[in-house]
Coordinates of N, CA and C in Angstrom, one line a residue:
X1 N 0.9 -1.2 0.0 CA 0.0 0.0 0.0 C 0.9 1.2 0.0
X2 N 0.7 2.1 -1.1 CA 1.2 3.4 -0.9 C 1.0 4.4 -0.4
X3 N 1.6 5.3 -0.3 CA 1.5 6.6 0.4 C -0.3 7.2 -0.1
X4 N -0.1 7.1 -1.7 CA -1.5 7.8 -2.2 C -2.9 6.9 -1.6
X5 N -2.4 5.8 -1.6 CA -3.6 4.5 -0.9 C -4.3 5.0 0.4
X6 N -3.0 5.2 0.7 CA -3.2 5.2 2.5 C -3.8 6.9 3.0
X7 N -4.1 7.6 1.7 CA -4.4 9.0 1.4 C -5.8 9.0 1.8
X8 N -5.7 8.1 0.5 CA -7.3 8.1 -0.2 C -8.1 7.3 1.2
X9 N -7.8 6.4 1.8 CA -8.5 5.4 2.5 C -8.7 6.1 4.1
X10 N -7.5 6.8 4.2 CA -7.8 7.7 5.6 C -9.1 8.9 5.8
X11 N -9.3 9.0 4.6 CA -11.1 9.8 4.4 C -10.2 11.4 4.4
X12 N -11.6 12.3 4.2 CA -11.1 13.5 4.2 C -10.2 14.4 5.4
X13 N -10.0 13.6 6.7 CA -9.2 14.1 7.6 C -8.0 14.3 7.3
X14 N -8.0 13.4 6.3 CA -6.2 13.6 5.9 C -5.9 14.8 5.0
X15 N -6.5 16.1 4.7 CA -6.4 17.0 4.3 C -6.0 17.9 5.5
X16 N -7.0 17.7 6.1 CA -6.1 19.0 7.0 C -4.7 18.3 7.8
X17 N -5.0 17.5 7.8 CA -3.3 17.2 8.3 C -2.3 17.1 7.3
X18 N -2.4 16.9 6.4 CA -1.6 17.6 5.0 C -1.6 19.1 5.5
X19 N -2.5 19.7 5.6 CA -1.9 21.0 5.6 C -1.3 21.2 7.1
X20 N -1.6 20.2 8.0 CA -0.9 20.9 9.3 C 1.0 19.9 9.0
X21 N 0.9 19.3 8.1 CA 2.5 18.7 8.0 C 3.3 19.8 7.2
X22 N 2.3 20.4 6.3 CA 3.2 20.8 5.2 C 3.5 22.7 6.2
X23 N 2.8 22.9 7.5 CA 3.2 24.4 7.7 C 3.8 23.8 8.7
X24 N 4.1 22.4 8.8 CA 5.5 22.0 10.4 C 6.8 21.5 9.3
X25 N 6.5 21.5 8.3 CA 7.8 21.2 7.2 C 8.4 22.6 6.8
X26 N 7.2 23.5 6.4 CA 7.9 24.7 6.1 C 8.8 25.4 7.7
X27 N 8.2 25.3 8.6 CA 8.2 25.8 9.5 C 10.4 25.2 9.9
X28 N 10.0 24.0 10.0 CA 11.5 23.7 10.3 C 12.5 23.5 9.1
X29 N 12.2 23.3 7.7 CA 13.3 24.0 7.4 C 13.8 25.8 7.2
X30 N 12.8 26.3 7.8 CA 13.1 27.7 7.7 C 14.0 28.0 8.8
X31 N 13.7 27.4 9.9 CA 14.8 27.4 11.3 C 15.9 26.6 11.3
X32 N 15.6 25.6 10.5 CA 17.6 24.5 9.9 C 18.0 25.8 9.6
X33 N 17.7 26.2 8.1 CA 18.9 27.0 7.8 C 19.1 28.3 8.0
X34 N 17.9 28.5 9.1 CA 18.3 30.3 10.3 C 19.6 29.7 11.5
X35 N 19.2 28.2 12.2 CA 20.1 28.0 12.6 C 21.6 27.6 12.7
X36 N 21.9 26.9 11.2 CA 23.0 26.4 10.8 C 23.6 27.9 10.1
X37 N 23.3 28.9 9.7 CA 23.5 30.2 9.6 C 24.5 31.1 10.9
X38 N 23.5 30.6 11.9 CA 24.0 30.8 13.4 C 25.3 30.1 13.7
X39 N 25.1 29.0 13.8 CA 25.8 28.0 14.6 C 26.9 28.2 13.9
X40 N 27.4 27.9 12.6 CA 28.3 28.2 11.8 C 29.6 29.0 12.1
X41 N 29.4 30.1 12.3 CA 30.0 31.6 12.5 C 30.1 32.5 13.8
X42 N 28.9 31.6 14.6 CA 28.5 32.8 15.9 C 29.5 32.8 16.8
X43 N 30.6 31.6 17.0 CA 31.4 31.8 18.1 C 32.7 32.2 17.5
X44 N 33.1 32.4 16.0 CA 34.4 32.8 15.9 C 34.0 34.1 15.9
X45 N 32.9 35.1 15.4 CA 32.4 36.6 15.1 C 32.5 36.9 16.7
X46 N 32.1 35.9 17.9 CA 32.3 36.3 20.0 C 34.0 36.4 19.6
X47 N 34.3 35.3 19.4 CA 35.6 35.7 19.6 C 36.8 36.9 19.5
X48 N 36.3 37.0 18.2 CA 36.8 38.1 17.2 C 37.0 39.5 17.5
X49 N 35.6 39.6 18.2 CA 35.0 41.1 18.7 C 35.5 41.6 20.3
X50 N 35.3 40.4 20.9 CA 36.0 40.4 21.9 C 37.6 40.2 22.7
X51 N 38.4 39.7 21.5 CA 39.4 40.1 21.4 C 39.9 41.3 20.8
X52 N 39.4 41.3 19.9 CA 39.5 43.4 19.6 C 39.3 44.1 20.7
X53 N 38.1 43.8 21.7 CA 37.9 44.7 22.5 C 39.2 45.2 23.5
X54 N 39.6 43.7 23.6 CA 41.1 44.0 24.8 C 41.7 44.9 24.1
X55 N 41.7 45.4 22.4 CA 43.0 46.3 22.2 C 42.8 47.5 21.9
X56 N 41.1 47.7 21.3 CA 41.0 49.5 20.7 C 39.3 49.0 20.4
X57 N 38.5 49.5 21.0 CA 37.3 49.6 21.0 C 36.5 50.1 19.9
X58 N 37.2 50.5 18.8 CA 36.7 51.2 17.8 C 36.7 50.1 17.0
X59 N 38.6 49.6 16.5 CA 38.1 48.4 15.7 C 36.8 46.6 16.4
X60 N 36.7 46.9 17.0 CA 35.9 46.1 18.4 C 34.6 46.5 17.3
X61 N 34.4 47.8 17.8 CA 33.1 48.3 16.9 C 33.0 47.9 15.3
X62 N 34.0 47.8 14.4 CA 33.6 48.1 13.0 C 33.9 46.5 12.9
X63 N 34.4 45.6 13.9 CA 33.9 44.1 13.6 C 32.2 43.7 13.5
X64 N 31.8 44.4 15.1 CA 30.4 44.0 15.4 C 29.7 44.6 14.5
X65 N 29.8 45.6 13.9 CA 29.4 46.3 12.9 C 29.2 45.7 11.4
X66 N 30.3 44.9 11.2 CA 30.3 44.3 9.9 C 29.4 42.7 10.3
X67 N 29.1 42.5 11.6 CA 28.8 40.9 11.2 C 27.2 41.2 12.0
X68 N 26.3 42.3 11.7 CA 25.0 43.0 12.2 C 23.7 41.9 11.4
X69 N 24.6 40.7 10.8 CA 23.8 39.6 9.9 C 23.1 38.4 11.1
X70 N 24.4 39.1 11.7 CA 23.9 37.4 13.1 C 23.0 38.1 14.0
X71 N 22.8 37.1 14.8 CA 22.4 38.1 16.2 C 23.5 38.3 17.1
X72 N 24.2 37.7 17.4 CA 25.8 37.8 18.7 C 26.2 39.5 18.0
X73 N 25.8 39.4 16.3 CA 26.7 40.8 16.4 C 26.0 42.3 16.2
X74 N 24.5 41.6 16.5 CA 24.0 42.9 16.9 C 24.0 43.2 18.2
X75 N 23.9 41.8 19.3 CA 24.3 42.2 20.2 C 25.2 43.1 21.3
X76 N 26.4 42.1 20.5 CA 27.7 43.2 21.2 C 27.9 44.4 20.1
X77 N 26.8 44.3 19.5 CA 27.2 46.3 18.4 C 26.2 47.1 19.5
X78 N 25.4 46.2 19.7 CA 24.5 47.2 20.9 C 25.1 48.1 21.9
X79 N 26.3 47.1 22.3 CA 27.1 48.1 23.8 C 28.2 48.6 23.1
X80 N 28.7 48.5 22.0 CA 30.1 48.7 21.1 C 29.8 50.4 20.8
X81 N 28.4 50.2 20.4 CA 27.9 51.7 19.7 C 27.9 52.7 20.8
X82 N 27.6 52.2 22.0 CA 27.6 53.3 23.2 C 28.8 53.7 23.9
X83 N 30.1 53.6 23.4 CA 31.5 53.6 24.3 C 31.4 54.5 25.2
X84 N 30.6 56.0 25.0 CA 31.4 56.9 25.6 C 30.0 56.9 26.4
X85 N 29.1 56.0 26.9 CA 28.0 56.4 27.8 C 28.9 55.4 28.8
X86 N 27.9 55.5 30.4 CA 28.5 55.2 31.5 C 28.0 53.9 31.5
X87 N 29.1 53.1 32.2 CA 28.6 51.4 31.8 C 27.5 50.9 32.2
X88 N 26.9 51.7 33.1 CA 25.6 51.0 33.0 C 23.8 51.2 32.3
X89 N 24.4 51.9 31.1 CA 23.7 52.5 30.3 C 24.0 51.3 29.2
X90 N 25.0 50.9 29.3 CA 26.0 50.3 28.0 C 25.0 48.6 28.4
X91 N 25.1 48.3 30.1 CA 24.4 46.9 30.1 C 22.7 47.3 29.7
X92 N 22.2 48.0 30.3 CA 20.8 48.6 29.7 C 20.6 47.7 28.2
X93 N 21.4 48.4 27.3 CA 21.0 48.5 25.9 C 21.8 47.2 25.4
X94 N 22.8 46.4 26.0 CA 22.7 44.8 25.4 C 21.9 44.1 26.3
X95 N 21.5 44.5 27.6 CA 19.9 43.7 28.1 C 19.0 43.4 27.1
X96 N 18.7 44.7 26.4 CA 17.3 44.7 26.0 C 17.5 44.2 24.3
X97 N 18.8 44.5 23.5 CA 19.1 43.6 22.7 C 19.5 41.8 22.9
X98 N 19.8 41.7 23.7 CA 19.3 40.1 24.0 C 18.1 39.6 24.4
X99 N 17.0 40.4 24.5 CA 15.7 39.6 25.1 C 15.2 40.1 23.6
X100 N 15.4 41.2 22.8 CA 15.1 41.2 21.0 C 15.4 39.9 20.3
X101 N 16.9 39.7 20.7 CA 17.2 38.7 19.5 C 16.6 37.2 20.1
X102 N 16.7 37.1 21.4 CA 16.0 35.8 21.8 C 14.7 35.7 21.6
X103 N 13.6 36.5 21.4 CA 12.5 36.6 21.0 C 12.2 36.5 19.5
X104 N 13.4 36.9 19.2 CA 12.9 37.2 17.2 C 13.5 35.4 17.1
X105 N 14.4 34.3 17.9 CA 14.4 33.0 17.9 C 13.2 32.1 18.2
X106 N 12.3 32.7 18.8 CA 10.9 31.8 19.2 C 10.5 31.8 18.2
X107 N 10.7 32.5 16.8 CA 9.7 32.2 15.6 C 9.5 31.2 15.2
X108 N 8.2 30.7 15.0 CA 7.5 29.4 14.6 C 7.0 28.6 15.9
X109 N 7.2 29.1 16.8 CA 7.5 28.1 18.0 C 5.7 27.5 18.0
X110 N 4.9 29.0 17.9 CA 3.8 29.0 17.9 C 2.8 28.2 16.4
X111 N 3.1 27.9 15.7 CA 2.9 27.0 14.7 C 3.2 25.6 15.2
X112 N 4.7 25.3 15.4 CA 4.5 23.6 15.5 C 3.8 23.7 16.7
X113 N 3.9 24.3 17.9 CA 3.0 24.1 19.6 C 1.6 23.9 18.7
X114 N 0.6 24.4 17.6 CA -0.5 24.2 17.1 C -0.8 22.8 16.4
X115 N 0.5 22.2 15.8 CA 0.2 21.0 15.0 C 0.8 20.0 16.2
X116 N 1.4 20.5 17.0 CA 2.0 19.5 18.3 C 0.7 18.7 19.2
X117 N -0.3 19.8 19.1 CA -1.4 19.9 20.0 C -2.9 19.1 18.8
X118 N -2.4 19.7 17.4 CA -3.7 19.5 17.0 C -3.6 18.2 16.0
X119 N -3.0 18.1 15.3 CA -2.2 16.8 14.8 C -3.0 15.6 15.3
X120 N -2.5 15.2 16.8 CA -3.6 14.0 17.1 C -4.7 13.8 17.1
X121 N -5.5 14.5 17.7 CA -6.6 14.7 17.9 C -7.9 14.9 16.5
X122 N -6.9 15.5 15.7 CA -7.8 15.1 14.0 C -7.5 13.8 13.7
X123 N -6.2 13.2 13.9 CA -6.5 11.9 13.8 C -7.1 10.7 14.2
X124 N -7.3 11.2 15.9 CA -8.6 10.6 16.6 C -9.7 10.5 16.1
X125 N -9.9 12.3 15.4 CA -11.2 12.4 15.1 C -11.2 11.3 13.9
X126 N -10.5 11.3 13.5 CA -10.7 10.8 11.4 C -11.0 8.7 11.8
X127 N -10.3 8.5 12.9 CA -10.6 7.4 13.1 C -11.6 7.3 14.0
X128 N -12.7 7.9 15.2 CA -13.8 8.1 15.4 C -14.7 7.7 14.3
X129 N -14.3 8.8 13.5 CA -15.1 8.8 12.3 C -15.8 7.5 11.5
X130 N -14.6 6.9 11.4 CA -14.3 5.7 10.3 C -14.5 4.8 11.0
X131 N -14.9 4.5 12.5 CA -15.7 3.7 13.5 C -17.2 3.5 13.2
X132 N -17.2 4.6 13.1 CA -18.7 4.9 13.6 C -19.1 4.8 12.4
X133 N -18.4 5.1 10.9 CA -19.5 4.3 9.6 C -19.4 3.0 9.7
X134 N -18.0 2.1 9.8 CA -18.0 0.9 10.0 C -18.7 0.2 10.4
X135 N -18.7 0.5 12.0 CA -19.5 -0.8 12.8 C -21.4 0.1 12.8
X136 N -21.5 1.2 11.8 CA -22.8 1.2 11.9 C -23.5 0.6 10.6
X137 N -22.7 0.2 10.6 CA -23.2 -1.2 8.5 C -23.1 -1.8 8.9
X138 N -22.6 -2.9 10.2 CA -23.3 -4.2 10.9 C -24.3 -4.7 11.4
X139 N -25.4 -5.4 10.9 CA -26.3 -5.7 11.1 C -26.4 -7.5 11.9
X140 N -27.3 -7.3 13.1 CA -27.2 -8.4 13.6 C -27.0 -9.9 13.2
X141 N -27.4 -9.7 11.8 CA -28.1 -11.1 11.1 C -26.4 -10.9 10.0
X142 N -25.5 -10.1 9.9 CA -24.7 -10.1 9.2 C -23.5 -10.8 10.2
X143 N -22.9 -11.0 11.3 CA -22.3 -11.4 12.6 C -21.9 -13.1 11.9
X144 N -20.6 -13.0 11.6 CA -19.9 -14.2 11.4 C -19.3 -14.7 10.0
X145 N -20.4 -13.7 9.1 CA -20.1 -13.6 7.5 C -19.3 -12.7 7.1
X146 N -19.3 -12.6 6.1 CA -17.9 -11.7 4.9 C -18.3 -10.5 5.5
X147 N -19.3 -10.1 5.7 CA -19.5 -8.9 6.2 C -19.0 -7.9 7.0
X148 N -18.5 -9.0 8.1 CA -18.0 -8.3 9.4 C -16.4 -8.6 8.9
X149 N -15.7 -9.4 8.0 CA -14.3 -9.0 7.2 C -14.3 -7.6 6.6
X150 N -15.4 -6.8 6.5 CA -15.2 -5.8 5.4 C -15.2 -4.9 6.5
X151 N -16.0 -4.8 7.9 CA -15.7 -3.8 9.3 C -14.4 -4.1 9.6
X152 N -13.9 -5.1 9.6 CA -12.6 -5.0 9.9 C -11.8 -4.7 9.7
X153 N -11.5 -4.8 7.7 CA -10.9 -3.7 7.0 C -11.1 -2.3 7.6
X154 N -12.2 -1.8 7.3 CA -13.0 -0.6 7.8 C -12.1 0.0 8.8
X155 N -12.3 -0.6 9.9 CA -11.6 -0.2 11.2 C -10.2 0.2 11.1
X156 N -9.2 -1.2 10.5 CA -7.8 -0.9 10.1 C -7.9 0.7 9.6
X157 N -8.7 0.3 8.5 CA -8.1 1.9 7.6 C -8.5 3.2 8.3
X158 N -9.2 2.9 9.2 CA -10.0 4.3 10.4 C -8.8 5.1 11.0
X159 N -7.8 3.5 11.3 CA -6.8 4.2 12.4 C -5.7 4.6 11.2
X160 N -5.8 4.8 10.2 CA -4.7 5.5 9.3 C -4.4 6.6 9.4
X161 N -5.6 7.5 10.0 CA -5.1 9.0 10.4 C -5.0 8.8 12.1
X162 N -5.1 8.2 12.7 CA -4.4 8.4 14.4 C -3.3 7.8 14.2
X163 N -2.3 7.2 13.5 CA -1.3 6.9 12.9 C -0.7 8.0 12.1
X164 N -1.1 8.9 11.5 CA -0.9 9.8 10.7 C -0.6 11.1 11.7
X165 N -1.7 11.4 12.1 CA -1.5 12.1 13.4 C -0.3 12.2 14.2
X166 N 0.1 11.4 14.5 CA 0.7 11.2 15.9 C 2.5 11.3 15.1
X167 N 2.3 10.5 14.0 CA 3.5 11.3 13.1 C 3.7 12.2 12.7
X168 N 3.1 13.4 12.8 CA 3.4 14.7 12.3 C 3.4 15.6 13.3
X169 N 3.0 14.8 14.7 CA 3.1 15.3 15.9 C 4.6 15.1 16.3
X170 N 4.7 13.6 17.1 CA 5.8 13.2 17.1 C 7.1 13.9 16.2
X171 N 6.9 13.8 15.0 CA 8.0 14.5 14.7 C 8.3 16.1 14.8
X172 N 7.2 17.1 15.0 CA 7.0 18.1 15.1 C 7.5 18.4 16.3
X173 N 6.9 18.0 17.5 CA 8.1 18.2 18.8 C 9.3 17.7 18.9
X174 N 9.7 16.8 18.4 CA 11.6 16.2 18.0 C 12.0 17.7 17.7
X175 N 11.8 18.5 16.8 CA 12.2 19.3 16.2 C 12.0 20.9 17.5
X176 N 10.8 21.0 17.6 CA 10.6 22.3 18.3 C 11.7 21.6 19.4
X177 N 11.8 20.9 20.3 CA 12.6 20.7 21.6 C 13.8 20.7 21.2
X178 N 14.6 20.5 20.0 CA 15.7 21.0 19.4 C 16.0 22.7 19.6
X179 N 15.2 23.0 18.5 CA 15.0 24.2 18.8 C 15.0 25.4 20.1
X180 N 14.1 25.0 21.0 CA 14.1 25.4 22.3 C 15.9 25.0 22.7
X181 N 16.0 23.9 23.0 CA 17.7 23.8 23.5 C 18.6 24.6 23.0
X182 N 18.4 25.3 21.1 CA 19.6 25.8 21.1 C 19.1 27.5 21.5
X183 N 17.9 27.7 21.6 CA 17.6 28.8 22.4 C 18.0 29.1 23.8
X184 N 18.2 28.3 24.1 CA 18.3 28.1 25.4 C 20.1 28.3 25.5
X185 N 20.2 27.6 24.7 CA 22.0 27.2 24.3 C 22.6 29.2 23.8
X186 N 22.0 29.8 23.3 CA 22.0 31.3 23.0 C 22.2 31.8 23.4
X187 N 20.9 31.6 24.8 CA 20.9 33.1 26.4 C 22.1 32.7 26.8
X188 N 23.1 31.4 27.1 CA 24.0 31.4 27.7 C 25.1 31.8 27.1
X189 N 25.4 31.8 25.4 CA 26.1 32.7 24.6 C 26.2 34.0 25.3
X190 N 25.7 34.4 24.8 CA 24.9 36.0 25.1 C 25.2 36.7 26.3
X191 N 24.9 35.9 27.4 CA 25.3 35.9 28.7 C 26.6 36.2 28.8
X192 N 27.3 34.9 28.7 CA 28.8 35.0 28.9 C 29.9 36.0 27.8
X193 N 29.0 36.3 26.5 CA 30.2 37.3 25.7 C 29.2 38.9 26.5
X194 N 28.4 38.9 26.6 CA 27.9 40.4 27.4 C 28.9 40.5 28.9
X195 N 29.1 39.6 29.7 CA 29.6 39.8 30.4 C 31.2 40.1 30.8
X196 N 31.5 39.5 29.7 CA 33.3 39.9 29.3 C 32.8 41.2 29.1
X197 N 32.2 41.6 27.5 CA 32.5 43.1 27.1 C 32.4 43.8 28.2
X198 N 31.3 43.6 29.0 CA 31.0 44.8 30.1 C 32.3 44.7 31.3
X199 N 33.0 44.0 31.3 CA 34.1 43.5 32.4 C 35.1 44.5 32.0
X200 N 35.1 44.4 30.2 CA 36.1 45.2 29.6 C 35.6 47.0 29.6
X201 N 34.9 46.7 28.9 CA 34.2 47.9 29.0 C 34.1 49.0 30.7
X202 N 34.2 48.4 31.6 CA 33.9 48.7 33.3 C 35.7 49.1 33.3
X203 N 36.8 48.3 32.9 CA 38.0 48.6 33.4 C 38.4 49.7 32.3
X204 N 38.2 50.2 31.7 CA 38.6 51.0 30.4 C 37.6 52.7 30.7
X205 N 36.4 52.4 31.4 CA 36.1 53.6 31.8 C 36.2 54.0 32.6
X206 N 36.8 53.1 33.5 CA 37.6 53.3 35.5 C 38.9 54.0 34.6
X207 N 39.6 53.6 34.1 CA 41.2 54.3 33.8 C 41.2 55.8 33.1
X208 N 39.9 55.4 32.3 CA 39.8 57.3 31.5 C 38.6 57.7 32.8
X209 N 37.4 57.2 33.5 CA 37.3 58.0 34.4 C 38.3 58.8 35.7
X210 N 39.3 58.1 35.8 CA 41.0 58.4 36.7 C 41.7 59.6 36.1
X211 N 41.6 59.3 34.7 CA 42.4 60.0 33.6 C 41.9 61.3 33.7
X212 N 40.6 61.0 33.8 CA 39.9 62.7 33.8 C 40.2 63.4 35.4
X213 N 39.7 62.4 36.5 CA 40.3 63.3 37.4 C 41.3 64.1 37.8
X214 N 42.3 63.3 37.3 CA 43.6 63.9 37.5 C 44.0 65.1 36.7
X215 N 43.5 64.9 35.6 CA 43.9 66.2 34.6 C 42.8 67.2 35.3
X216 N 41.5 66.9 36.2 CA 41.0 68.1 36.2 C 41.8 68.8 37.5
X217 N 42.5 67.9 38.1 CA 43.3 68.4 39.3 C 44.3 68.7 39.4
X218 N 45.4 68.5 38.1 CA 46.4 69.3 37.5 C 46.2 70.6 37.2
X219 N 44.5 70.5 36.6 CA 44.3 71.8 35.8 C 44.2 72.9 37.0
X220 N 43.5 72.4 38.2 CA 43.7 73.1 39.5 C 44.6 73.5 39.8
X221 N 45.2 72.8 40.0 CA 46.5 73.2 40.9 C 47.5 74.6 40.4
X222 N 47.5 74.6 38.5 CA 48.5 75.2 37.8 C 47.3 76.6 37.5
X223 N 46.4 76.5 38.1 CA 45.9 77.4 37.5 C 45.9 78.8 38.3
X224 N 45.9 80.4 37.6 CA 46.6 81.0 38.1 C 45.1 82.0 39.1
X225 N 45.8 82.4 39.9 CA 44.7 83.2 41.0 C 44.1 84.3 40.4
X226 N 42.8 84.1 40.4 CA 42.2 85.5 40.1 C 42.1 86.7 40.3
X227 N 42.7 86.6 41.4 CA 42.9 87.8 42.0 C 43.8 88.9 41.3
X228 N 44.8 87.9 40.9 CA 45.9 88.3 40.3 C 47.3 88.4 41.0
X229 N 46.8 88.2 42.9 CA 47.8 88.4 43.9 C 48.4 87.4 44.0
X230 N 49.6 87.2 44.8 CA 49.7 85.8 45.5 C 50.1 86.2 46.7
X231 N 49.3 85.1 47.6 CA 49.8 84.6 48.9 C 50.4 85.7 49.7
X232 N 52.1 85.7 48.8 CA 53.1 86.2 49.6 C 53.1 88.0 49.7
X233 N 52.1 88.2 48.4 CA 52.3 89.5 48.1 C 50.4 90.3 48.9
X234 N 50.0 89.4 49.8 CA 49.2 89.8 50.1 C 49.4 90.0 51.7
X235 N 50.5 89.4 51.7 CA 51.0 89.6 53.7 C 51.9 90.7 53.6
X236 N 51.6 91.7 55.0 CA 52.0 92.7 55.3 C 53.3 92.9 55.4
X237 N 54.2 93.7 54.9 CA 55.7 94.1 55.2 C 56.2 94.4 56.5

């Protein structure tokens, strides 16, 4: 029995579960190759960015800047772009670009969770269905003849969509719980290169915030009296 056999014989339920397979097929290969896109590239572009950062913050920037295709490098462009704000202005704004890019990763989540959920239960229905014409063409006086060979076929072919079902389920959550893990696998990316830059970022604004004090207290010290007097020329002879 073929695929088109087992089409035709599962009755019309098997339509809408064609169409709930074919938006859990589109659905994951549109997230394969968003993910393999990711996975690819995203930890040499951490790397890359954040070793520039140890040496000049500018080229740091025109890395994150050039790789604004991923999400890791919009994220660290998020705090890269702010150098000269105070660093906790700088975690602010890769906060809220990491709960962006991990949100703009739930896409589809809400499609397969629909065919995860609804998948079976049409195929319950489709074999309900194919029950209930079967064993209602048995008639008492038919009980032991060819007749009741033909409900039995009947029945088999009923459960062709709770069978059907349950594989487009089944494999629909395989895939989303993938999915979720490397989301999951992301926030802890994200985490640990946000938290270097800002480590870096924290000791680089302590040395030029130092840098500024002291020149403002050089600039004191050398600067000349208003008065125009000094000290010595203001005490009595």
């Amino acid at each position: 029995m073929n695929i088109g056999e087992l089409f035709s014989k599962g009755g019309f339920v098997m339509w809408p579960l064609l169409l709930l397979s074919i938006l859990s097929l589109t659905v994951v290969i549109e997230r394969v190759l968003f993910w393999w896109k990711i996975l690819t590239r995203e930890r040499e572009t951490a790397g890359r960015v954040l070793e520039a950062a140890q040496r000049d913050w500018r080229s740091a920037g025109d890395l994150a800047r050039s790789a604004t295709d991923q999400p890791i490098g919009r994220f660290l462009n998020a705090g890269l772009e702010l150098k000269d704000q105070e660093p906790d202005v700088v975690q602010l704004a890769m906060e809220a670009s990491a709960q962006e890019e991990l949100a703009a990763m739930h896409k589809g989540d809400k499609i397969l969770e629909a065919v995860i959920a609804i998948a079976p239960l049409l195929g319950l229905l489709g074999t309900v269905l194919g029950l209930i014409n079967s064993l209602g063409s048995i008639r008492l006086g038919d009980l032991g003849t060819t007749a009741t060979e033909n409900v039995t076929l009947g029945i088999s072919e009923a459960l062709i969509t709770t069978a059907t079902g349950l594989i487009i389920a089944i494999l629909s959550l395989a895939f989303y719980r993938v999915f979720q893990g490397l989301i999951a696998q992301q926030a802890k990316i994200f985490q640990k290169a946000g938290n270097e830059l800002e480590l870096l970022y924290r000791k680089t604004w302590s040395s030029q915030d130092t840098g500024r004090i002291a020149k403002r207290t050089n600039s004191s010290a050398i600067a000349p009296d208003p008065s125009g007097t000094s000290a010595e020329a203001a005490e009595p002879s």
